[in-house]
PDB file of C-alpha atoms in Angstrom:
ATOM      1  CA  GLY A   1     125.233 128.649 153.358  1.00 68.00           C
ATOM      2  CA  ALA A   2     126.865 131.073 156.005  1.00 75.00           C
ATOM      3  CA  ASP A   3     127.681 133.692 153.576  1.00 79.00           C
ATOM      4  CA  VAL A   4     124.191 133.344 152.185  1.00 74.00           C
ATOM      5  CA  LYS A   5     122.464 133.721 155.773  1.00 72.00           C
ATOM      6  CA  GLN A   6     124.892 136.553 156.413  1.00 75.00           C
ATOM      7  CA  ALA A   7     123.715 138.652 153.402  1.00 75.00           C
ATOM      8  CA  TYR A   8     120.083 138.212 154.319  1.00 72.00           C
ATOM      9  CA  LEU A   9     120.609 138.992 157.691  1.00 70.00           C
ATOM     10  CA  ARG A  10     121.831 142.231 156.511  1.00 73.00           C
ATOM     11  CA  TYR A  11     119.698 142.817 153.537  1.00 73.00           C
ATOM     12  CA  GLN A  12     116.803 141.235 154.810  1.00 69.00           C
ATOM     13  CA  HIS A  13     114.384 144.616 154.925  1.00 69.00           C
ATOM     14  CA  LEU A  14     114.681 144.267 150.979  1.00 74.00           C
ATOM     15  CA  PHE A  15     112.665 140.774 150.914  1.00 75.00           C
ATOM     16  CA  ASP A  16     108.907 140.865 151.228  1.00 76.00           C
ATOM     17  CA  TYR A  17     108.782 136.904 151.375  1.00 78.00           C
ATOM     18  CA  VAL A  18     111.572 134.297 152.107  1.00 77.00           C
ATOM     19  CA  VAL A  19     111.629 130.839 151.348  1.00 77.00           C
ATOM     20  CA  LEU A  20     113.620 128.536 153.446  1.00 71.00           C
ATOM     21  CA  TYR A  21     114.991 125.279 152.248  1.00 67.00           C
ATOM     22  CA  GLY A  22     116.657 124.160 155.021  1.00 59.00           C
ATOM     23  CA  GLY A  23     120.143 124.783 156.146  1.00 52.00           C
ATOM     24  CA  GLU A  24     123.494 123.026 155.807  1.00 52.00           C
ATOM     25  CA  ASN A  25     123.854 119.568 155.805  1.00 55.00           C
ATOM     26  CA  SER A  26     120.189 119.007 155.759  1.00 56.00           C
ATOM     27  CA  ARG A  27     118.084 117.338 153.286  1.00 58.00           C
ATOM     28  CA  PHE A  28     116.374 119.025 150.408  1.00 58.00           C
ATOM     29  CA  ASN A  29     112.734 118.983 150.628  1.00 61.00           C
ATOM     30  CA  MET A  30     110.617 119.982 147.659  1.00 64.00           C
ATOM     31  CA  GLU A  31     107.522 119.221 148.902  1.00 66.00           C
ATOM     32  CA  SER A  32     108.096 121.885 151.455  1.00 68.00           C
ATOM     33  CA  LEU A  33     109.581 124.306 149.351  1.00 71.00           C
ATOM     34  CA  TYR A  34     106.227 124.183 146.952  1.00 70.00           C
ATOM     35  CA  ALA A  35     104.356 124.693 150.109  1.00 73.00           C
ATOM     36  CA  GLN A  36     105.897 127.839 150.905  1.00 76.00           C
ATOM     37  CA  TYR A  37     105.605 129.046 147.319  1.00 77.00           C
ATOM     38  CA  ASP A  38     101.621 127.895 147.554  1.00 75.00           C
ATOM     39  CA  ARG A  39     100.859 130.245 150.879  1.00 77.00           C
ATOM     40  CA  ILE A  40     102.770 133.253 149.428  1.00 77.00           C
ATOM     41  CA  ILE A  41     101.004 133.233 146.146  1.00 75.00           C
ATOM     42  CA  ALA A  42      97.612 132.708 147.814  1.00 73.00           C
ATOM     43  CA  GLU A  43      98.538 135.356 150.609  1.00 72.00           C
ATOM     44  CA  VAL A  44      99.439 137.884 147.375  1.00 70.00           C
ATOM     45  CA  THR A  45      96.503 137.213 145.359  1.00 65.00           C
ATOM     46  CA  GLY A  46      93.926 137.304 148.242  1.00 64.00           C
ATOM     47  CA  GLU A  47      92.916 133.658 147.917  1.00 60.00           C
ATOM     48  CA  THR A  48      94.017 133.039 151.582  1.00 53.00           C
ATOM     49  CA  GLY A  49      91.162 133.355 154.180  1.00 51.00           C
ATOM     50  CA  GLN A  50      94.387 133.693 156.685  1.00 47.00           C
ATOM     51  CA  LYS A  51      94.850 137.472 155.686  1.00 47.00           C
ATOM     52  CA  LYS A  52      92.686 139.864 154.028  1.00 56.00           C
ATOM     53  CA  GLN A  53      94.107 142.432 152.223  1.00 67.00           C
ATOM     54  CA  TYR A  54      92.744 145.847 153.292  1.00 78.00           C
ATOM     55  CA  ALA A  55      92.788 149.350 151.596  1.00 82.00           C
ATOM     56  CA  ASP A  56      95.937 151.633 153.269  1.00 85.00           C
ATOM     57  CA  VAL A  57      93.375 154.980 153.414  1.00 90.00           C
ATOM     58  CA  TYR A  58      89.241 155.007 154.136  1.00 92.00           C
ATOM     59  CA  ILE A  59      88.423 158.426 153.224  1.00 92.00           C
ATOM     60  CA  SER A  60      85.059 159.190 154.835  1.00 91.00           C
ATOM     61  CA  CYS A  61      82.888 161.955 152.480  1.00 90.00           C
ATOM     62  CA  ALA A  62      79.623 163.105 152.215  1.00 90.00           C
ATOM     63  CA  TYR A  63      78.195 161.979 149.165  1.00 88.00           C
ATOM     64  CA  LYS A  64      77.459 165.611 147.886  1.00 91.00           C
ATOM     65  CA  ASP A  65      81.374 166.224 148.528  1.00 90.00           C
ATOM     66  CA  GLN A  66      82.341 163.512 145.618  1.00 90.00           C
ATOM     67  CA  ARG A  67      84.459 166.071 143.651  1.00 92.00           C
ATOM     68  CA  ILE A  68      86.801 166.395 146.753  1.00 92.00           C
ATOM     69  CA  TYR A  69      86.965 162.406 147.614  1.00 92.00           C
ATOM     70  CA  GLU A  70      87.654 161.711 144.068  1.00 92.00           C
ATOM     71  CA  ALA A  71      90.606 164.587 143.993  1.00 93.00           C
ATOM     72  CA  ILE A  72      91.706 162.988 147.133  1.00 93.00           C
ATOM     73  CA  ARG A  73      91.549 159.338 146.213  1.00 91.00           C
ATOM     74  CA  ARG A  74      93.440 160.387 142.606  1.00 91.00           C
ATOM     75  CA  GLU A  75      96.360 162.108 144.710  1.00 92.00           C
ATOM     76  CA  LEU A  76      96.695 159.067 147.247  1.00 91.00           C
ATOM     77  CA  ASN A  77      96.606 156.404 144.357  1.00 89.00           C
ATOM     78  CA  ARG A  78      99.475 158.568 142.160  1.00 87.00           C
ATOM     79  CA  LYS A  79     101.342 157.923 145.487  1.00 86.00           C
ATOM     80  CA  GLY A  80     100.800 154.333 145.772  1.00 83.00           C
ATOM     81  CA  LEU A  81      98.546 154.229 148.249  1.00 85.00           C
ATOM     82  CA  SER A  82      95.213 152.508 148.098  1.00 87.00           C
ATOM     83  CA  VAL A  83      91.757 153.702 148.948  1.00 89.00           C
ATOM     84  CA  PHE A  84      88.705 151.612 149.710  1.00 86.00           C
ATOM     85  CA  ASP A  85      86.298 151.275 147.390  1.00 80.00           C
ATOM     86  CA  ASP A  86      82.795 150.356 148.725  1.00 73.00           C
ATOM     87  CA  SER A  87      81.871 149.995 145.038  1.00 65.00           C
ATOM     88  CA  VAL A  88      83.588 146.543 144.782  1.00 60.00           C
ATOM     89  CA  LEU A  89      81.545 144.914 147.428  1.00 61.00           C
ATOM     90  CA  ILE A  90      80.179 141.763 146.431  1.00 55.00           C
ATOM     91  CA  ALA A  91      76.288 141.755 146.157  1.00 53.00           C
ATOM     92  CA  GLY A  92      74.671 140.562 149.307  1.00 52.00           C
ATOM     93  CA  THR A  93      77.629 142.187 151.472  1.00 57.00           C
ATOM     94  CA  GLU A  94      76.431 143.310 154.701  1.00 71.00           C
ATOM     95  CA  TRP A  95      77.336 147.310 153.833  1.00 71.00           C
ATOM     96  CA  VAL A  96      77.841 148.588 157.631  1.00 79.00           C
ATOM     97  CA  SER A  97      79.963 145.390 158.800  1.00 82.00           C
ATOM     98  CA  ALA A  98      82.175 145.841 155.658  1.00 82.00           C
ATOM     99  CA  VAL A  99      82.730 149.287 156.053  1.00 86.00           C
ATOM    100  CA  ALA A 100      83.421 149.172 159.853  1.00 87.00           C
ATOM    101  CA  ASP A 101      85.822 146.292 158.753  1.00 86.00           C
ATOM    102  CA  ALA A 102      87.342 148.635 156.208  1.00 87.00           C
ATOM    103  CA  ILE A 103      88.013 151.929 158.769  1.00 89.00           C
ATOM    104  CA  LYS A 104      89.119 149.193 161.641  1.00 87.00           C
ATOM    105  CA  ASN A 105      92.100 147.778 159.478  1.00 86.00           C
ATOM    106  CA  ALA A 106      92.816 151.106 157.503  1.00 87.00           C
ATOM    107  CA  LYS A 107      96.395 152.326 157.817  1.00 83.00           C
ATOM    108  CA  ILE A 108      94.663 155.580 158.101  1.00 88.00           C
ATOM    109  CA  VAL A 109      91.373 157.493 158.329  1.00 91.00           C
ATOM    110  CA  VAL A 110      90.935 160.474 156.263  1.00 92.00           C
ATOM    111  CA  PRO A 111      87.412 162.376 157.642  1.00 91.00           C
ATOM    112  CA  VAL A 112      86.484 165.024 155.082  1.00 91.00           C
ATOM    113  CA  ILE A 113      84.961 167.755 157.731  1.00 90.00           C
ATOM    114  CA  THR A 114      82.713 170.100 155.591  1.00 90.00           C
ATOM    115  CA  ASP A 115      79.026 171.798 155.901  1.00 89.00           C
ATOM    116  CA  ASN A 116      77.850 168.595 154.032  1.00 90.00           C
ATOM    117  CA  ALA A 117      79.838 166.155 155.884  1.00 90.00           C
ATOM    118  CA  LEU A 118      78.265 167.588 159.152  1.00 88.00           C
ATOM    119  CA  ALA A 119      74.868 166.893 158.192  1.00 88.00           C
ATOM    120  CA  SER A 120      75.403 163.190 157.081  1.00 88.00           C
ATOM    121  CA  GLN A 121      74.509 160.981 159.518  1.00 87.00           C
ATOM    122  CA  TYR A 122      76.925 157.900 157.603  1.00 88.00           C
ATOM    123  CA  VAL A 123      79.968 160.523 157.948  1.00 89.00           C
ATOM    124  CA  LYS A 124      79.702 161.528 161.845  1.00 88.00           C
ATOM    125  CA  ARG A 125      79.421 157.950 162.487  1.00 89.00           C
ATOM    126  CA  GLU A 126      82.432 156.729 160.791  1.00 90.00           C
ATOM    127  CA  THR A 127      84.311 159.280 162.280  1.00 89.00           C
ATOM    128  CA  GLU A 128      83.270 158.713 165.654  1.00 88.00           C
ATOM    129  CA  TYR A 129      83.882 155.032 164.707  1.00 90.00           C
ATOM    130  CA  ALA A 130      87.454 155.512 163.633  1.00 89.00           C
ATOM    131  CA  LEU A 131      88.108 157.815 166.805  1.00 86.00           C
ATOM    132  CA  SER A 132      87.237 154.534 168.855  1.00 87.00           C
ATOM    133  CA  CYS A 133      89.618 152.745 166.773  1.00 85.00           C
ATOM    134  CA  ALA A 134      92.407 154.749 167.288  1.00 81.00           C
ATOM    135  CA  GLU A 135      91.839 154.739 171.204  1.00 78.00           C
ATOM    136  CA  ASN A 136      91.819 151.223 171.123  1.00 77.00           C
ATOM    137  CA  SER A 137      93.816 149.792 168.537  1.00 73.00           C
ATOM    138  CA  GLY A 138      95.731 152.667 167.229  1.00 71.00           C
ATOM    139  CA  THR A 139      94.154 153.250 163.798  1.00 78.00           C
ATOM    140  CA  LEU A 140      95.374 156.891 162.891  1.00 82.00           C
ATOM    141  CA  ILE A 141      93.646 159.829 161.266  1.00 85.00           C
ATOM    142  CA  CYS A 142      94.264 162.733 159.479  1.00 86.00           C
ATOM    143  CA  PRO A 143      91.146 164.892 158.713  1.00 88.00           C
ATOM    144  CA  VAL A 144      90.604 167.488 155.982  1.00 89.00           C
ATOM    145  CA  PHE A 145      88.763 170.397 157.092  1.00 89.00           C
ATOM    146  CA  GLN A 146      87.147 173.070 154.977  1.00 86.00           C
ATOM    147  CA  ALA A 147      88.396 176.342 155.941  1.00 86.00           C
ATOM    148  CA  ASN A 148      85.227 178.130 158.142  1.00 83.00           C
ATOM    149  CA  VAL A 149      83.319 175.164 158.260  1.00 82.00           C
ATOM    150  CA  ASP A 150      80.471 175.799 161.098  1.00 80.00           C
ATOM    151  CA  MET A 151      81.748 173.619 163.981  1.00 77.00           C
ATOM    152  CA  SER A 152      79.514 175.219 166.231  1.00 76.00           C
ATOM    153  CA  GLN A 153      76.777 172.436 166.510  1.00 76.00           C
ATOM    154  CA  HIS A 154      79.067 169.721 166.645  1.00 75.00           C
ATOM    155  CA  ALA A 155      81.291 170.437 169.640  1.00 70.00           C
ATOM    156  CA  SER A 156      82.419 167.300 170.905  1.00 72.00           C
ATOM    157  CA  MET A 157      83.624 165.890 167.442  1.00 74.00           C
ATOM    158  CA  GLY A 158      85.620 169.236 166.910  1.00 72.00           C
ATOM    159  CA  LEU A 159      87.025 168.553 170.129  1.00 71.00           C
ATOM    160  CA  MET A 160      88.137 165.236 169.554  1.00 72.00           C
ATOM    161  CA  LEU A 161      89.606 165.927 166.059  1.00 76.00           C
ATOM    162  CA  SER A 162      91.383 169.266 166.881  1.00 69.00           C
ATOM    163  CA  HIS A 163      94.419 167.666 168.372  1.00 68.00           C
ATOM    164  CA  LEU A 164      95.433 165.808 165.194  1.00 72.00           C
ATOM    165  CA  SER A 165      97.396 166.535 162.450  1.00 73.00           C
ATOM    166  CA  CYS A 166      94.886 167.904 159.346  1.00 82.00           C
ATOM    167  CA  VAL A 167      95.132 169.586 156.461  1.00 85.00           C
ATOM    168  CA  ILE A 168      92.811 173.088 155.669  1.00 88.00           C
ATOM    169  CA  MET A 169      90.893 172.952 152.501  1.00 88.00           C
ATOM    170  CA  GLU A 170      90.511 176.458 151.451  1.00 88.00           C
ATOM    171  CA  ASP A 171      87.901 177.632 149.504  1.00 84.00           C
ATOM    172  CA  GLY A 172      88.053 176.568 145.487  1.00 83.00           C
ATOM    173  CA  GLN A 173      91.481 174.640 146.737  1.00 90.00           C
ATOM    174  CA  VAL A 174      90.340 171.161 146.490  1.00 91.00           C
ATOM    175  CA  GLU A 175      93.030 169.812 144.439  1.00 92.00           C
ATOM    176  CA  ALA A 176      95.700 171.522 146.212  1.00 92.00           C
ATOM    177  CA  ALA A 177      94.501 170.534 149.470  1.00 91.00           C
ATOM    178  CA  ALA A 178      94.798 167.163 147.979  1.00 92.00           C
ATOM    179  CA  TYR A 179      98.083 167.017 147.316  1.00 92.00           C
ATOM    180  CA  GLN A 180      98.833 168.208 150.623  1.00 88.00           C
ATOM    181  CA  LEU A 181      97.499 165.612 152.545  1.00 89.00           C
ATOM    182  CA  ALA A 182      99.033 162.704 149.776  1.00 90.00           C
ATOM    183  CA  GLU A 183     102.289 164.168 150.216  1.00 87.00           C
ATOM    184  CA  LYS A 184     101.974 164.258 154.234  1.00 83.00           C
ATOM    185  CA  LEU A 185     100.402 160.481 153.760  1.00 84.00           C
ATOM    186  CA  HIS A 186     103.174 159.243 151.485  1.00 82.00           C
ATOM    187  CA  LYS A 187     105.973 160.564 153.556  1.00 77.00           C
ATOM    188  CA  LEU A 188     104.477 158.955 156.938  1.00 76.00           C
ATOM    189  CA  PHE A 189     103.881 155.344 155.276  1.00 76.00           C
ATOM    190  CA  THR A 190     107.611 155.927 153.472  1.00 73.00           C
ATOM    191  CA  ALA A 191     108.763 156.573 156.948  1.00 69.00           C
ATOM    192  CA  GLU A 192     107.069 154.011 158.881  1.00 65.00           C
ATOM    193  CA  ASN A 193     108.395 151.270 156.130  1.00 64.00           C
ATOM    194  CA  ASN A 194     111.974 152.479 156.763  1.00 64.00           C
ATOM    195  CA  LEU A 195     111.256 152.151 160.385  1.00 62.00           C
ATOM    196  CA  ARG A 196     110.158 148.764 160.335  1.00 62.00           C
ATOM    197  CA  ALA A 197     113.146 147.686 158.063  1.00 59.00           C
ATOM    198  CA  LEU A 198     115.427 149.418 160.375  1.00 58.00           C
ATOM    199  CA  THR A 199     113.880 147.871 163.402  1.00 60.00           C
ATOM    200  CA  LYS A 200     114.712 144.300 161.986  1.00 57.00           C
ATOM    201  CA  GLN A 201     118.126 145.471 161.217  1.00 53.00           C
ATOM    202  CA  VAL A 202     119.163 146.746 164.823  1.00 54.00           C
ATOM    203  CA  ASP A 203     117.270 144.211 166.231  1.00 54.00           C
ATOM    204  CA  ASN A 204     118.958 141.002 164.745  1.00 51.00           C
ATOM    205  CA  TYR A 205     121.824 139.513 166.166  1.00 43.00           C
ATOM    206  CA  LEU A 206     124.417 140.830 163.985  1.00 46.00           C
ATOM    207  CA  CYS A 207     124.016 143.696 166.428  1.00 50.00           C
ATOM    208  CA  LEU A 208     126.038 141.776 169.059  1.00 52.00           C
ATOM    209  CA  LYS A 209     129.200 141.057 166.711  1.00 59.00           C
ATOM    210  CA  MET A 210     128.622 144.910 164.667  1.00 68.00           C
ATOM    211  CA  PRO A 211     128.191 147.508 167.413  1.00 72.00           C
ATOM    212  CA  ASP A 212     129.232 150.323 164.703  1.00 76.00           C
ATOM    213  CA  ARG A 213     126.661 149.207 161.917  1.00 72.00           C
ATOM    214  CA  ALA A 214     124.310 148.599 164.750  1.00 74.00           C
ATOM    215  CA  GLN A 215     124.791 152.643 165.750  1.00 79.00           C
ATOM    216  CA  ILE A 216     124.343 153.540 162.071  1.00 79.00           C
ATOM    217  CA  TRP A 217     120.977 151.698 162.022  1.00 75.00           C
ATOM    218  CA  GLN A 218     119.886 153.043 164.971  1.00 79.00           C
ATOM    219  CA  GLN A 219     121.409 156.565 163.975  1.00 83.00           C
ATOM    220  CA  LYS A 220     118.750 156.166 161.081  1.00 81.00           C
ATOM    221  CA  HIS A 221     115.763 154.914 163.233  1.00 79.00           C
ATOM    222  CA  VAL A 222     116.234 157.981 165.671  1.00 85.00           C
ATOM    223  CA  GLN A 223     116.106 160.245 162.392  1.00 84.00           C
ATOM    224  CA  LEU A 224     112.746 158.813 161.068  1.00 81.00           C
ATOM    225  CA  CYS A 225     111.532 158.812 164.326  1.00 82.00           C
ATOM    226  CA  ASP A 226     111.788 162.674 164.836  1.00 85.00           C
ATOM    227  CA  GLU A 227     110.567 163.014 160.938  1.00 82.00           C
ATOM    228  CA  ILE A 228     107.536 161.914 161.680  1.00 80.00           C
ATOM    229  CA  TYR A 229     106.984 163.306 164.790  1.00 82.00           C
ATOM    230  CA  ARG A 230     107.745 166.776 163.133  1.00 80.00           C
ATOM    231  CA  GLU A 231     105.628 166.173 159.637  1.00 74.00           C
ATOM    232  CA  SER A 232     102.528 165.051 162.400  1.00 73.00           C
ATOM    233  CA  ASP A 233     102.997 167.448 164.825  1.00 73.00           C
ATOM    234  CA  GLY A 234     103.624 164.543 167.221  1.00 71.00           C
ATOM    235  CA  VAL A 235     100.554 162.673 166.246  1.00 66.00           C
ATOM    236  CA  PHE A 236     101.573 159.890 164.283  1.00 70.00           C
ATOM    237  CA  MET A 237     104.888 159.372 166.268  1.00 74.00           C
ATOM    238  CA  THR A 238     104.363 160.420 170.220  1.00 78.00           C
ATOM    239  CA  GLY A 239     107.313 162.067 172.073  1.00 82.00           C
ATOM    240  CA  GLU A 240     108.082 158.851 174.386  1.00 82.00           C
ATOM    241  CA  VAL A 241     108.558 156.777 171.147  1.00 80.00           C
ATOM    242  CA  CYS A 242     111.491 159.101 170.090  1.00 84.00           C
ATOM    243  CA  VAL A 243     113.074 159.052 173.796  1.00 86.00           C
ATOM    244  CA  MET A 244     112.964 155.482 173.367  1.00 82.00           C
ATOM    245  CA  SER A 245     114.425 155.219 170.220  1.00 81.00           C
ATOM    246  CA  ARG A 246     117.600 157.111 171.894  1.00 86.00           C
ATOM    247  CA  VAL A 247     117.689 154.922 174.670  1.00 84.00           C
ATOM    248  CA  LYS A 248     118.457 152.046 172.437  1.00 81.00           C
ATOM    249  CA  LEU A 249     120.860 154.219 170.694  1.00 86.00           C
ATOM    250  CA  ILE A 250     122.524 155.686 174.019  1.00 88.00           C
ATOM    251  CA  SER A 251     123.292 151.645 174.939  1.00 84.00           C
ATOM    252  CA  ILE A 252     124.950 151.232 171.897  1.00 84.00           C
ATOM    253  CA  LEU A 253     127.273 154.426 172.375  1.00 87.00           C
ATOM    254  CA  LEU A 254     127.947 153.944 175.986  1.00 86.00           C
ATOM    255  CA  ASP A 255     129.279 150.332 175.039  1.00 82.00           C
ATOM    256  CA  MET A 256     131.232 151.620 172.582  1.00 83.00           C
ATOM    257  CA  GLY A 257     132.810 154.258 174.989  1.00 87.00           C
ATOM    258  CA  ARG A 258     131.420 157.140 173.046  1.00 89.00           C
ATOM    259  CA  VAL A 259     130.265 158.664 176.357  1.00 90.00           C
ATOM    260  CA  GLN A 260     129.971 162.460 175.120  1.00 90.00           C
ATOM    261  CA  GLN A 261     127.592 161.546 171.720  1.00 89.00           C
ATOM    262  CA  ALA A 262     124.975 159.546 174.096  1.00 90.00           C
ATOM    263  CA  LEU A 263     125.208 162.757 176.374  1.00 90.00           C
ATOM    264  CA  GLU A 264     124.305 164.454 173.727  1.00 89.00           C
ATOM    265  CA  LEU A 265     121.576 162.835 172.761  1.00 89.00           C
ATOM    266  CA  CYS A 266     120.206 162.125 176.573  1.00 88.00           C
ATOM    267  CA  LEU A 267     119.910 166.355 176.096  1.00 86.00           C
ATOM    268  CA  GLU A 268     118.222 165.890 173.052  1.00 86.00           C
ATOM    269  CA  GLY A 269     115.910 163.082 174.179  1.00 87.00           C
ATOM    270  CA  PHE A 270     114.363 165.531 177.661  1.00 84.00           C
ATOM    271  CA  GLU A 271     113.305 168.215 174.779  1.00 83.00           C
ATOM    272  CA  PHE A 272     110.438 165.562 173.962  1.00 84.00           C
ATOM    273  CA  LEU A 273     109.358 164.905 177.596  1.00 79.00           C
ATOM    274  CA  ALA A 274     109.665 165.878 181.367  1.00 76.00           C
ATOM    275  CA  GLU A 275     107.480 163.276 182.584  1.00 78.00           C
ATOM    276  CA  GLY A 276     106.603 159.670 182.561  1.00 78.00           C
ATOM    277  CA  ASP A 277     108.152 155.766 181.908  1.00 78.00           C
ATOM    278  CA  ALA A 278     110.090 157.038 179.511  1.00 81.00           C
ATOM    279  CA  PHE A 279     111.569 159.847 180.965  1.00 83.00           C
ATOM    280  CA  GLU A 280     112.827 157.981 184.129  1.00 81.00           C
ATOM    281  CA  THR A 281     114.720 155.236 181.639  1.00 83.00           C
ATOM    282  CA  LEU A 282     116.075 158.385 179.915  1.00 84.00           C
ATOM    283  CA  ALA A 283     116.614 159.855 183.378  1.00 83.00           C
ATOM    284  CA  GLY A 284     119.104 156.527 184.149  1.00 83.00           C
ATOM    285  CA  GLN A 285     120.902 157.099 181.109  1.00 85.00           C
ATOM    286  CA  PHE A 286     121.634 160.496 181.554  1.00 86.00           C
ATOM    287  CA  ALA A 287     122.782 159.547 185.214  1.00 84.00           C
ATOM    288  CA  LEU A 288     125.048 156.591 183.448  1.00 85.00           C
ATOM    289  CA  CYS A 289     126.601 159.393 180.844  1.00 87.00           C
ATOM    290  CA  CYS A 290     127.716 161.499 183.453  1.00 86.00           C
ATOM    291  CA  THR A 291     129.262 159.029 185.235  1.00 84.00           C
ATOM    292  CA  GLY A 292     131.092 157.760 182.419  1.00 85.00           C
ATOM    293  CA  ALA A 293     132.144 161.352 182.000  1.00 86.00           C
ATOM    294  CA  ASN A 294     133.568 161.514 185.186  1.00 86.00           C
ATOM    295  CA  MET A 295     131.365 164.297 185.906  1.00 84.00           C
ATOM    296  CA  THR A 296     131.074 166.559 189.558  1.00 81.00           C
ATOM    297  CA  GLU A 297     127.682 167.405 190.751  1.00 77.00           C
ATOM    298  CA  GLU A 298     128.674 170.482 189.870  1.00 80.00           C
ATOM    299  CA  ALA A 299     129.121 169.818 186.386  1.00 82.00           C
ATOM    300  CA  VAL A 300     126.091 167.817 186.368  1.00 80.00           C
ATOM    301  CA  GLN A 301     123.757 170.717 187.935  1.00 77.00           C
ATOM    302  CA  ALA A 302     125.346 172.933 185.722  1.00 79.00           C
ATOM    303  CA  LEU A 303     124.332 171.343 182.385  1.00 78.00           C
ATOM    304  CA  LEU A 304     120.767 170.272 183.819  1.00 74.00           C
ATOM    305  CA  ALA A 305     120.525 174.666 184.537  1.00 73.00           C
ATOM    306  CA  GLN A 306     120.750 175.195 180.555  1.00 73.00           C
ATOM    307  CA  MET A 307     117.520 173.526 179.935  1.00 70.00           C
ATOM    308  CA  PRO A 308     114.227 174.932 180.047  1.00 62.00           C
ATOM    309  CA  GLN A 309     112.779 176.309 183.561  1.00 53.00           C
ATOM    310  CA  SER A 310     109.553 174.326 183.476  1.00 51.00           C
ATOM    311  CA  GLN A 311     111.485 170.752 183.829  1.00 53.00           C
ATOM    312  CA  VAL A 312     113.488 171.456 186.609  1.00 48.00           C
ATOM    313  CA  GLN A 313     111.783 169.930 188.941  1.00 47.00           C
ATOM    314  CA  GLN A 314     111.874 166.670 186.982  1.00 53.00           C
ATOM    315  CA  HIS A 315     115.129 166.772 186.354  1.00 53.00           C
ATOM    316  CA  GLN A 316     115.646 166.757 190.586  1.00 54.00           C
ATOM    317  CA  LEU A 317     115.380 162.425 189.661  1.00 54.00           C
ATOM    318  CA  MET A 318     118.742 162.899 187.228  1.00 56.00           C
ATOM    319  CA  ARG A 319     120.627 164.510 189.879  1.00 55.00           C
ATOM    320  CA  THR A 320     119.426 162.204 192.907  1.00 51.00           C
ATOM    321  CA  GLN A 321     120.281 159.030 190.441  1.00 54.00           C
ATOM    322  CA  ALA A 322     123.601 160.754 189.097  1.00 53.00           C
ATOM    323  CA  HIS A 323     124.740 161.524 192.754  1.00 55.00           C
ATOM    324  CA  LEU A 324     124.416 157.804 193.814  1.00 50.00           C
ATOM    325  CA  LEU A 325     125.575 156.333 190.546  1.00 53.00           C
TER     326      LEU A 325
END
């Protein structure tokens, strides 16, 4: 029993579902086992009202751009990503409500911005709703822009979409743009799933007894955060998340007495931020590293002097904390 528990905690990221029979010295309950299987089967087959299955991606595209839609859907399907298809809606379903539900619950929304799309009230409404979902619930958006599309009459929408990671579709290059989008989203979804698994590993109680293993898991976590950050130009993974992922690893390293490694991670973290709560947390970690390394105030200032001058004012906070510690 103990070996099984340890194996599960170590490899829990490999399982989608776990059925529990009880534990050591507990009575085997067959009815409980059946009930757990029934819940899993109902969820997988979509026969339960407790958890509705939604598509990974919602593509907002003008009817006249059906060729673009099909190219994107085909490439995403090849990567194992599901796409919302309104043709499968049951007769009598409130279409507007169903679409809004699909957008809200999609992992990512892909507005296809072409001249045809800008002439479509449906695409504009769907895109505006997706943007509101992004603001309120973190829905991810990755637009596909037709090269040289005329946004002059839609400045507000262009401004809202301009900061997002996007794909540019050159004239006659529909398949190439669809392939590029699918590659980008596949990398992000794969990294997201790996992050979720690694977070489970790092947070489980074995880390209290296995700091070396925790360090390895957390290093992978940091690498994946950085990968998503670079892949999405800072849209799908923020600098704050990249910094906080380092903070946990720095804590592990300090507990293990690996001060120099922790200090190097601090310096990396300052490349993402120069202000905010995450910055202040990292500044505190930096102060602990400097103290752990027995650095003098002069040595700390010399180290900070190597950083970009734009951050010098903010780093006064770290100098003060290091001095106090």
